[in-house]
C-alpha cells in the first residue's frame, strides 16, 4: 500500500492510500481529504485518483502549481520514492506493509501572525498523531480518546470485554461522554452490525416510560397505534440505558425481568416479544448511594453491573487536555468550515487551570463559542474566553488568598488587600493583552489610577511582577 508522508514542522503525519479509496484531494480548505492549510497551498491544490493499479496525480489549477520530483506537472502516475510538492509542504510517496489508521493532515503552523500572540507563543491545532495501543477499538465519529494513565485503564477494560455480551455499567459525572464509550463498545463488538438504541431515562415522563421501553399493543387506547418499544428495537444490537435510576421502582422490577428473560411484554399484551440485546447502563451517581436512597433496586444493580467501568472526570485527567483541545478544535473547524490557526500558550494555560464541572461536554461548548466569535485564520486568545471561565479563575484566586489568611493566627489587612488587588490587575492585563486603558475600564478605574497602582505593586505592562 502506498502512503503519503509529510514532515509538517516537526510532526510526521502519514496518510494511507488504501484500496477502498478511489480519489483523494489535497488543499487548504477543510473539505479536502488531505487538509494542508499552509503557505502556498491552494484551496483545492491536487488530487490523486486510482486507475487500475496506479495512482494518478493531477493538478487542480493551483496557483503555484504541483511539483513532482522538482518538476511542474499537470497529470502523471506516481510511484514509491516520488516527492510531491504543494506550496511549502513536501509529501513523500512510500510503501507500507502494515495497516495504517487514516489520519487527516491538519494545520500545524499559523498562517496569520498576531504579534501579541507570537510574543506569548501559540499551540498549533493539530491532528491526533499518537500511536493508540488498542487498535481493535472502533470509536464513534468525533470521539477523541485520551492517552493518560486513567484513560488507558478504561480502554484496557473496553478492549477486554468488547467481544463479549456481558452487561456493563458506566459510572461517571455528567458530561464525561458515557454514551460515546457505550457506542465504542457497540462498534467494537460482534453486535456492531445491529442497532445501537440509546434511552435517556431521565428525560422520559414516568407515565410514558413503560410504553417507551416495552412498546404498545393494539387497541390499548383510543387514537393510540401499536408500536415497538426500545427493547425490541435493540434486537441483535445494543441497548443503552442512561440514568436507569430515574424510573420508579415498579418499572425497574419489570426491566429486571425483561433483562433476565429477554422477553418483552408490550403494554396491553400478554404475548411476549423475544429480543436479544446487549445491555449497557450508565449513571452519574454512585450506585451505592442510589441504593441507600431507594432510587435503585439492589437486585437490578447486581444484574446490570456485571462489569463496572468508571469514567474519570476531566479535572482528574488534565494530561489529556491538549489532545482534547486540539481534536475538538479540528472537529469544530471542519463542521463550521472555519479555519483556526491555533491557540495561544496563555489561553491554553487558562483552559488548563479551569476545573470543568461540566467535563468534556463543557469543554466542547467553550471551544465552540470561541471559534464562533473568532475571525477565520485567527489564533484563539484570552479575549475570546467565556466570562464564566475567566471569572471562575479569579474566584479561585480570591478563595485561595482568603483561605490562606484565615488559617493564620492574625491577618494583615493591607497585605491581603494588596494581594487581592495584584491578582485582579494581573488578570485584567492578561485578559486585555497588556492594554492599560482597556484593563482600567474592565476594573472601572481610570488609566492614571491603573498606572499608579501598577507602579505601587511593581507590575509591568506585560503582566510581569
Short mmCIF file of C-alpha atoms in Angstrom, two decimals:
data_model
loop_
_atom_site.label_atom_id
_atom_site.label_comp_id
_atom_site.label_asym_id
_atom_site.label_seq_id
_atom_site.Cartn_x
_atom_site.Cartn_y
_atom_site.Cartn_z
CA UNK A 1 0.00 0.00 0.00
CA UNK A 2 1.30 3.46 -0.90
CA UNK A 3 1.33 6.18 1.72
CA UNK A 4 1.96 9.91 1.69
CA UNK A 5 4.32 11.02 4.44
CA UNK A 6 4.90 14.67 5.37
CA UNK A 7 7.16 16.25 7.97
CA UNK A 8 4.99 19.23 8.90
CA UNK A 9 7.22 21.36 11.10
CA UNK A 10 8.32 18.56 13.40
CA UNK A 11 5.13 16.49 13.06
CA UNK A 12 5.46 13.34 10.96
CA UNK A 13 2.00 12.58 9.59
CA UNK A 14 1.16 9.65 7.33
CA UNK A 15 -1.86 9.36 5.01
CA UNK A 16 -2.54 5.85 3.57
CA UNK A 17 -3.78 5.45 0.01
CA UNK A 18 -5.94 2.48 0.92
CA UNK A 19 -7.50 0.09 -1.56
CA UNK A 20 -11.03 1.24 -0.66
CA UNK A 21 -10.23 4.80 -1.78
CA UNK A 22 -10.94 5.92 -5.35
CA UNK A 23 -9.87 9.55 -5.18
CA UNK A 24 -8.39 11.90 -2.59
CA UNK A 25 -7.96 15.67 -2.79
CA UNK A 26 -5.42 17.88 -1.08
CA UNK A 27 -5.71 21.60 -0.37
CA UNK A 28 -6.00 24.33 2.23
CA UNK A 29 -9.76 24.02 2.83
CA UNK A 30 -11.14 21.62 5.50
CA UNK A 31 -13.33 19.82 2.94
CA UNK A 32 -10.25 18.20 1.37
CA UNK A 33 -9.35 14.60 2.18
CA UNK A 34 -5.79 15.77 2.91
CA UNK A 35 -6.01 19.08 4.78
CA UNK A 36 -2.95 21.31 4.09
CA UNK A 37 -3.54 24.82 5.48
CA UNK A 38 -0.04 26.08 4.70
CA UNK A 39 1.57 28.92 2.80
CA UNK A 40 1.41 28.47 -0.97
CA UNK A 41 -1.20 25.69 -0.92
CA UNK A 42 -4.34 26.45 -2.96
CA UNK A 43 -7.82 25.74 -1.68
CA UNK A 44 -8.00 22.65 -3.91
CA UNK A 45 -4.41 22.00 -4.92
CA UNK A 46 -4.11 18.48 -6.33
CA UNK A 47 -5.89 15.14 -6.47
CA UNK A 48 -4.83 11.50 -6.54
CA UNK A 49 -7.11 9.09 -8.38
CA UNK A 50 -6.82 5.31 -8.52
CA UNK A 51 -6.77 3.90 -12.05
CA UNK A 52 -6.35 0.11 -12.04
CA UNK A 53 -3.10 -0.49 -10.15
CA UNK A 54 -1.79 3.09 -10.38
CA UNK A 55 -2.40 6.37 -8.58
CA UNK A 56 -2.62 9.37 -10.92
CA UNK A 57 -1.52 12.77 -9.60
CA UNK A 58 -3.43 15.71 -11.15
CA UNK A 59 -3.03 19.42 -10.51
CA UNK A 60 -6.37 21.12 -9.81
CA UNK A 61 -5.49 24.51 -11.24
CA UNK A 62 -3.44 25.50 -8.21
CA UNK A 63 -1.93 28.99 -8.13
CA UNK A 64 1.65 27.85 -7.51
CA UNK A 65 1.44 24.55 -9.36
CA UNK A 66 2.01 20.96 -8.27
CA UNK A 67 5.57 19.63 -8.43
CA UNK A 68 6.70 16.02 -8.75
CA UNK A 69 10.39 15.46 -8.08
CA UNK A 70 11.04 19.15 -8.69
CA UNK A 71 9.16 19.46 -12.00
CA UNK A 72 5.74 21.04 -12.54
CA UNK A 73 3.10 18.51 -13.62
CA UNK A 74 -0.47 18.52 -14.85
CA UNK A 75 -1.19 14.79 -14.70
CA UNK A 76 1.17 11.88 -14.06
CA UNK A 77 1.35 8.47 -12.35
CA UNK A 78 3.23 8.32 -9.06
CA UNK A 79 5.45 5.59 -7.63
CA UNK A 80 7.38 4.78 -4.48
CA UNK A 81 10.14 7.30 -3.83
CA UNK A 82 8.45 10.24 -5.57
CA UNK A 83 8.26 13.64 -3.89
CA UNK A 84 5.09 15.74 -4.31
CA UNK A 85 5.43 19.47 -3.59
CA UNK A 86 2.43 21.69 -2.78
CA UNK A 87 3.40 25.15 -1.56
CA UNK A 88 5.83 24.74 1.33
CA UNK A 89 4.74 21.15 2.03
CA UNK A 90 6.60 18.17 0.58
CA UNK A 91 4.98 14.74 0.67
CA UNK A 92 6.98 11.55 0.19
CA UNK A 93 5.42 8.55 -1.58
CA UNK A 94 6.30 5.44 0.41
CA UNK A 95 5.27 1.80 0.61
CA UNK A 96 3.83 0.42 3.84
CA UNK A 97 3.29 -3.25 4.59
CA UNK A 98 1.16 -2.63 7.69
CA UNK A 99 -2.36 -1.36 8.13
CA UNK A 100 -2.37 2.33 8.99
CA UNK A 101 -5.25 4.18 10.59
CA UNK A 102 -6.30 7.04 8.29
CA UNK A 103 -5.30 10.42 9.71
CA UNK A 104 -6.10 13.67 8.01
CA UNK A 105 -3.29 16.15 7.80
CA UNK A 106 -4.19 19.23 9.77
CA UNK A 107 -2.96 22.70 10.49
CA UNK A 108 0.39 22.73 12.29
CA UNK A 109 1.53 26.27 11.55
CA UNK A 110 -0.14 29.64 11.90
CA UNK A 111 -0.80 31.38 8.58
CA UNK A 112 -1.63 34.74 10.17
CA UNK A 113 0.69 36.15 12.79
CA UNK A 114 -0.60 38.31 15.62
CA UNK A 115 2.49 39.96 17.21
CA UNK A 116 0.97 39.82 20.68
CA UNK A 117 0.09 36.17 20.25
CA UNK A 118 3.54 35.37 18.86
CA UNK A 119 5.02 37.11 21.90
CA UNK A 120 3.46 34.54 24.22
CA UNK A 121 3.71 31.71 21.70
CA UNK A 122 0.88 29.59 20.35
CA UNK A 123 -0.08 25.94 20.37
CA UNK A 124 -0.96 24.80 16.81
CA UNK A 125 -4.19 22.99 16.08
CA UNK A 126 -3.10 19.52 15.04
CA UNK A 127 -4.49 16.07 14.40
CA UNK A 128 -4.02 13.12 16.70
CA UNK A 129 -0.72 11.58 15.64
CA UNK A 130 -0.10 9.40 18.67
CA UNK A 131 0.04 5.61 18.38
CA UNK A 132 -3.06 4.18 20.02
CA UNK A 133 -2.47 0.96 21.95
CA UNK A 134 -5.87 -0.66 21.29
CA UNK A 135 -6.38 -0.72 17.51
CA UNK A 136 -9.36 -3.11 17.72
CA UNK A 137 -11.48 -0.44 19.43
CA UNK A 138 -13.72 1.38 16.95
CA UNK A 139 -14.61 4.88 18.10
CA UNK A 140 -17.71 6.85 17.06
CA UNK A 141 -17.23 9.85 14.80
CA UNK A 142 -15.91 12.88 16.64
CA UNK A 143 -14.71 10.91 19.67
CA UNK A 144 -11.21 11.80 20.88
CA UNK A 145 -9.61 9.07 23.01
CA UNK A 146 -7.25 10.30 25.69
CA UNK A 147 -3.91 8.70 26.44
CA UNK A 148 -3.48 9.46 30.16
CA UNK A 149 -2.94 6.55 32.57
CA UNK A 150 -6.53 6.87 33.84
CA UNK A 151 -7.93 6.60 30.32
CA UNK A 152 -5.60 3.73 29.46
CA UNK A 153 -7.21 1.75 32.29
CA UNK A 154 -10.65 2.48 30.81
CA UNK A 155 -9.59 1.39 27.33
CA UNK A 156 -8.00 -1.78 28.70
CA UNK A 157 -11.37 -2.78 30.14
CA UNK A 158 -13.22 -1.83 26.94
CA UNK A 159 -10.69 -3.84 24.95
CA UNK A 160 -11.10 -6.89 27.21
CA UNK A 161 -14.92 -7.04 27.03
CA UNK A 162 -15.56 -5.66 23.53
CA UNK A 163 -16.32 -9.09 22.01
CA UNK A 164 -18.43 -10.33 24.93
CA UNK A 165 -22.13 -9.92 25.73
CA UNK A 166 -21.59 -9.04 29.38
CA UNK A 167 -23.79 -6.33 30.88
CA UNK A 168 -21.79 -3.17 31.57
CA UNK A 169 -22.37 -0.28 33.97
CA UNK A 170 -20.64 3.01 33.13
CA UNK A 171 -20.22 5.39 36.07
CA UNK A 172 -19.16 8.99 35.55
CA UNK A 173 -20.17 12.59 36.08
CA UNK A 174 -22.45 14.42 33.66
CA UNK A 175 -20.59 15.38 30.51
CA UNK A 176 -17.78 12.80 30.59
CA UNK A 177 -19.15 11.14 27.43
CA UNK A 178 -20.66 7.92 28.75
CA UNK A 179 -22.74 7.40 25.60
CA UNK A 180 -19.60 7.71 23.47
CA UNK A 181 -17.96 4.92 25.48
CA UNK A 182 -21.11 2.82 25.10
CA UNK A 183 -21.00 3.36 21.34
CA UNK A 184 -17.33 2.38 21.33
CA UNK A 185 -18.22 -0.95 22.96
CA UNK A 186 -21.04 -1.47 20.47
CA UNK A 187 -18.98 -0.63 17.38
CA UNK A 188 -16.04 -2.75 18.56
CA UNK A 189 -18.04 -5.89 19.30
CA UNK A 190 -19.80 -8.67 17.43
CA UNK A 191 -23.09 -6.72 17.50
CA UNK A 192 -21.69 -3.77 15.57
CA UNK A 193 -23.91 -4.51 12.56
CA UNK A 194 -27.00 -4.36 14.76
CA UNK A 195 -28.74 -1.23 16.07
CA UNK A 196 -27.46 0.96 18.90
CA UNK A 197 -30.54 2.16 20.79
CA UNK A 198 -29.93 4.87 23.40
CA UNK A 199 -32.55 5.78 26.02
CA UNK A 200 -32.21 8.86 28.24
CA UNK A 201 -34.32 7.56 31.11
CA UNK A 202 -34.29 10.88 32.97
CA UNK A 203 -35.95 12.63 30.01
CA UNK A 204 -38.97 10.27 29.81
CA UNK A 205 -42.06 11.10 31.89
CA UNK A 206 -42.88 8.33 34.35
CA UNK A 207 -46.32 7.67 32.83
CA UNK A 208 -44.83 7.16 29.36
CA UNK A 209 -41.71 5.23 30.35
CA UNK A 210 -43.18 1.70 30.21
CA UNK A 211 -44.65 2.23 26.72
CA UNK A 212 -41.38 3.78 25.54
CA UNK A 213 -39.34 0.79 26.69
CA UNK A 214 -41.73 -2.13 26.11
CA UNK A 215 -43.94 -0.80 23.33
CA UNK A 216 -47.74 -0.64 23.00
CA UNK A 217 -50.13 -3.34 21.82
CA UNK A 218 -53.09 -2.96 19.50
CA UNK A 219 -56.25 -1.11 20.63
CA UNK A 220 -54.78 -0.23 24.04
CA UNK A 221 -56.42 3.20 23.92
CA UNK A 222 -58.29 5.44 21.50
CA UNK A 223 -56.10 7.00 18.81
CA UNK A 224 -53.10 5.01 20.04
CA UNK A 225 -51.49 2.77 17.41
CA UNK A 226 -49.30 -0.24 18.01
CA UNK A 227 -45.59 0.46 18.18
CA UNK A 228 -42.41 -1.32 19.17
CA UNK A 229 -40.53 -0.39 22.31
CA UNK A 230 -36.84 0.44 22.60
CA UNK A 231 -36.06 -3.02 23.98
CA UNK A 232 -37.47 -4.71 20.87
CA UNK A 233 -35.83 -2.21 18.53
CA UNK A 234 -32.45 -3.14 20.06
CA UNK A 235 -32.79 -6.78 18.89
CA UNK A 236 -29.38 -8.14 17.77
CA UNK A 237 -27.77 -4.89 18.87
CA UNK A 238 -27.06 -2.84 22.00
CA UNK A 239 -29.48 -1.16 24.39
CA UNK A 240 -28.02 1.81 26.27
CA UNK A 241 -30.00 2.94 29.34
CA UNK A 242 -28.72 6.22 30.76
CA UNK A 243 -29.80 7.11 34.32
CA UNK A 244 -31.90 3.99 34.84
CA UNK A 245 -32.47 5.02 38.47
CA UNK A 246 -34.82 7.78 37.21
CA UNK A 247 -37.53 5.16 36.68
CA UNK A 248 -39.92 4.22 39.54
CA UNK A 249 -39.30 1.00 41.46
CA UNK A 250 -42.21 -0.84 39.85
CA UNK A 251 -40.89 -0.23 36.36
CA UNK A 252 -37.38 -1.22 37.49
CA UNK A 253 -38.79 -4.61 38.53
CA UNK A 254 -40.27 -5.11 35.04
CA UNK A 255 -36.99 -4.07 33.45
CA UNK A 256 -35.14 -6.62 35.61
CA UNK A 257 -37.46 -9.39 34.42
CA UNK A 258 -37.05 -8.34 30.78
CA UNK A 259 -33.26 -8.33 31.10
CA UNK A 260 -33.23 -11.78 32.68
CA UNK A 261 -35.66 -13.42 30.22
CA UNK A 262 -35.20 -11.18 27.15
CA UNK A 263 -38.99 -11.43 26.94
CA UNK A 264 -40.66 -8.08 26.28
CA UNK A 265 -44.35 -7.61 27.09
CA UNK A 266 -45.81 -4.54 25.31
CA UNK A 267 -48.38 -2.51 27.24
CA UNK A 268 -51.78 -4.18 26.80
CA UNK A 269 -50.43 -7.52 25.52
CA UNK A 270 -49.92 -10.89 27.22
CA UNK A 271 -47.76 -12.40 24.48
CA UNK A 272 -44.03 -11.68 24.84
CA UNK A 273 -41.69 -10.49 22.09
CA UNK A 274 -38.23 -12.01 22.31
CA UNK A 275 -35.35 -9.56 21.97
CA UNK A 276 -31.66 -10.41 22.07
CA UNK A 277 -29.62 -7.34 23.00
CA UNK A 278 -26.53 -6.41 24.95
CA UNK A 279 -27.27 -4.07 27.85
CA UNK A 280 -25.06 -1.11 28.74
CA UNK A 281 -26.27 1.14 31.55
CA UNK A 282 -24.91 4.43 32.88
CA UNK A 283 -25.25 6.65 35.92
CA UNK A 284 -23.70 9.91 37.06
CA UNK A 285 -24.03 8.99 40.76
CA UNK A 286 -22.50 6.31 42.96
CA UNK A 287 -24.78 3.22 42.76
CA UNK A 288 -24.34 2.55 46.48
CA UNK A 289 -25.81 5.97 47.27
CA UNK A 290 -28.71 5.37 44.88
CA UNK A 291 -29.48 2.02 46.52
CA UNK A 292 -29.28 3.57 50.01
CA UNK A 293 -31.75 6.27 48.96
CA UNK A 294 -34.15 3.72 47.50
CA UNK A 295 -33.75 5.04 43.96
CA UNK A 296 -32.14 1.90 42.51
CA UNK A 297 -33.22 -1.66 43.22
CA UNK A 298 -30.34 -3.71 44.56
CA UNK A 299 -31.28 -6.81 42.52
CA UNK A 300 -31.39 -4.70 39.34
CA UNK A 301 -27.99 -3.19 40.20
CA UNK A 302 -26.40 -6.64 40.51
CA UNK A 303 -27.91 -7.64 37.15
CA UNK A 304 -26.68 -4.59 35.20
CA UNK A 305 -23.30 -4.40 36.94
CA UNK A 306 -21.53 -7.49 35.58
CA UNK A 307 -18.63 -5.23 34.58
CA UNK A 308 -18.24 -1.79 36.14
CA UNK A 309 -16.25 0.91 34.34
CA UNK A 310 -15.69 4.31 35.94
CA UNK A 311 -15.07 7.19 33.53
CA UNK A 312 -12.80 9.80 35.17
CA UNK A 313 -13.80 13.45 35.31
CA UNK A 314 -11.85 15.81 33.07
CA UNK A 315 -10.32 17.65 36.05
CA UNK A 316 -8.68 14.35 37.08
CA UNK A 317 -7.03 13.77 33.69
CA UNK A 318 -5.64 17.15 32.72
CA UNK A 319 -2.88 15.31 30.85
CA UNK A 320 -5.44 14.66 28.09
CA UNK A 321 -6.42 18.32 27.83
CA UNK A 322 -4.08 19.33 25.00
CA UNK A 323 -5.09 16.33 22.91
CA UNK A 324 -8.78 17.02 23.57
CA UNK A 325 -8.50 20.73 22.78
CA UNK A 326 -6.69 20.12 19.50
CA UNK A 327 -9.05 17.34 18.42
CA UNK A 328 -12.18 19.27 19.37
CA UNK A 329 -10.96 22.40 17.58
CA UNK A 330 -10.26 20.32 14.49
CA UNK A 331 -13.77 18.82 14.61
CA UNK A 332 -15.39 22.24 15.10
CA UNK A 333 -13.29 23.81 12.35
CA UNK A 334 -14.39 21.16 9.86
CA UNK A 335 -18.03 21.29 10.91
CA UNK A 336 -18.27 25.08 10.75
CA UNK A 337 -15.99 25.44 7.71
CA UNK A 338 -13.84 27.96 9.58
CA UNK A 339 -10.06 27.62 9.70
CA UNK A 340 -8.48 28.43 13.08
CA UNK A 341 -4.68 28.80 13.15
CA UNK A 342 -4.22 27.65 16.74
CA UNK A 343 -4.45 28.79 20.34
CA UNK A 344 -2.07 30.92 22.36
CA UNK A 345 0.01 29.46 25.17
CA UNK A 346 -1.64 31.79 27.69
CA UNK A 347 -5.10 30.69 26.59
CA UNK A 348 -4.06 27.06 26.90
CA UNK A 349 -2.76 27.83 30.41
CA UNK A 350 -6.13 29.40 31.33
CA UNK A 351 -8.02 26.40 29.95
CA UNK A 352 -5.70 24.08 31.87
CA UNK A 353 -6.44 25.88 35.16
CA UNK A 354 -10.23 25.62 34.79
CA UNK A 355 -11.99 22.85 36.73
CA UNK A 356 -14.65 21.87 34.10
CA UNK A 357 -17.66 21.00 36.26
CA UNK A 358 -19.42 20.05 33.00
CA UNK A 359 -16.47 17.89 31.88
CA UNK A 360 -15.77 17.23 28.18
CA UNK A 361 -19.22 18.49 27.15
CA UNK A 362 -18.43 21.85 28.74
CA UNK A 363 -15.02 21.97 27.05
CA UNK A 364 -16.73 21.43 23.67
CA UNK A 365 -19.19 24.26 24.40
CA UNK A 366 -16.39 26.63 25.46
CA UNK A 367 -14.32 25.95 22.34
CA UNK A 368 -17.39 26.13 20.06
CA UNK A 369 -18.24 29.59 21.40
CA UNK A 370 -14.66 30.78 20.91
CA UNK A 371 -14.48 29.51 17.33
CA UNK A 372 -17.83 31.16 16.54
CA UNK A 373 -16.54 34.54 17.79
CA UNK A 374 -13.10 34.27 16.18
CA UNK A 375 -12.13 35.58 12.75
CA UNK A 376 -11.13 32.98 10.13
CA UNK A 377 -7.44 32.18 10.45
CA UNK A 378 -7.19 33.77 13.91
CA UNK A 379 -5.09 32.38 16.75
CA UNK A 380 -7.52 31.91 19.66
CA UNK A 381 -6.52 34.05 22.64
CA UNK A 382 -7.78 35.13 26.08
CA UNK A 383 -10.12 37.84 24.80
CA UNK A 384 -12.38 35.10 23.37
CA UNK A 385 -12.58 33.14 26.62
CA UNK A 386 -16.16 32.97 28.01
CA UNK A 387 -16.72 35.07 31.13
CA UNK A 388 -17.65 32.07 33.27
CA UNK A 389 -14.17 30.60 32.74
CA UNK A 390 -12.38 33.92 33.35
CA UNK A 391 -14.48 34.74 36.40
CA UNK A 392 -14.07 31.27 37.88
CA UNK A 393 -10.27 31.66 37.76
CA UNK A 394 -10.49 34.95 39.68
CA UNK A 395 -12.91 33.39 42.18
CA UNK A 396 -10.45 30.56 42.79
CA UNK A 397 -7.56 33.01 43.27
CA UNK A 398 -9.57 35.06 45.76
CA UNK A 399 -10.69 31.96 47.63
CA UNK A 400 -7.09 30.72 47.87
CA UNK A 401 -5.85 34.08 49.21
CA UNK A 402 -8.60 34.38 51.80
CA UNK A 403 -8.33 30.74 52.85
CA UNK A 404 -4.57 31.13 53.40
CA UNK A 405 -5.12 34.27 55.51
CA UNK A 406 -7.90 32.72 57.56
CA UNK A 407 -5.57 29.91 58.56
CA UNK A 408 -3.13 32.43 60.07
CA UNK A 409 -3.15 33.49 63.72
CA UNK A 410 -3.66 37.11 62.63
CA UNK A 411 -4.36 38.90 59.34
CA UNK A 412 -2.52 41.90 57.91
CA UNK A 413 -5.40 43.71 56.21
CA UNK A 414 -3.20 45.90 53.97
CA UNK A 415 -1.15 42.92 52.71
CA UNK A 416 -4.32 40.94 51.97
CA UNK A 417 -5.85 43.87 50.07
CA UNK A 418 -2.61 44.31 48.08
CA UNK A 419 -2.51 40.61 47.18
CA UNK A 420 -6.15 40.65 46.02
CA UNK A 421 -5.52 43.86 44.03
CA UNK A 422 -2.39 42.39 42.46
CA UNK A 423 -4.32 39.33 41.25
CA UNK A 424 -7.10 41.49 39.79
CA UNK A 425 -4.67 43.82 37.99
CA UNK A 426 -2.66 40.91 36.56
CA UNK A 427 -5.87 39.24 35.42
CA UNK A 428 -7.10 42.42 33.71
CA UNK A 429 -3.76 42.99 31.94
CA UNK A 430 -3.58 39.40 30.75
CA UNK A 431 -7.17 39.49 29.57
CA UNK A 432 -6.64 42.69 27.55
CA UNK A 433 -3.16 41.81 26.23
CA UNK A 434 -1.35 44.49 28.23
CA UNK A 435 -3.63 47.32 27.08
CA UNK A 436 -3.72 49.53 30.20
CA UNK A 437 -6.71 51.63 29.07
CA UNK A 438 -8.92 48.59 28.43
CA UNK A 439 -7.71 46.86 31.59
CA UNK A 440 -8.59 50.00 33.57
CA UNK A 441 -12.08 50.08 32.02
CA UNK A 442 -12.52 46.43 32.98
CA UNK A 443 -11.69 47.32 36.61
CA UNK A 444 -13.80 50.51 36.50
CA UNK A 445 -10.84 52.78 37.32
CA UNK A 446 -9.02 55.48 35.33
CA UNK A 447 -5.90 54.67 33.26
CA UNK A 448 -3.99 57.10 35.54
CA UNK A 449 -5.16 55.17 38.60
CA UNK A 450 -4.25 51.90 36.88
CA UNK A 451 -0.68 53.05 36.17
CA UNK A 452 -0.30 54.37 39.73
CA UNK A 453 -1.50 51.05 41.13
CA UNK A 454 0.84 49.07 38.83
CA UNK A 455 3.80 51.18 39.94
CA UNK A 456 2.98 50.68 43.62
CA UNK A 457 2.60 46.91 43.19
CA UNK A 458 5.64 46.67 40.87
CA UNK A 459 3.66 45.22 37.95
CA UNK A 460 4.95 45.64 34.40
CA UNK A 461 2.74 46.40 31.37
CA UNK A 462 3.09 42.84 30.08
CA UNK A 463 1.75 41.49 33.38
CA UNK A 464 5.15 40.60 34.83
CA UNK A 465 5.84 41.29 38.50
#
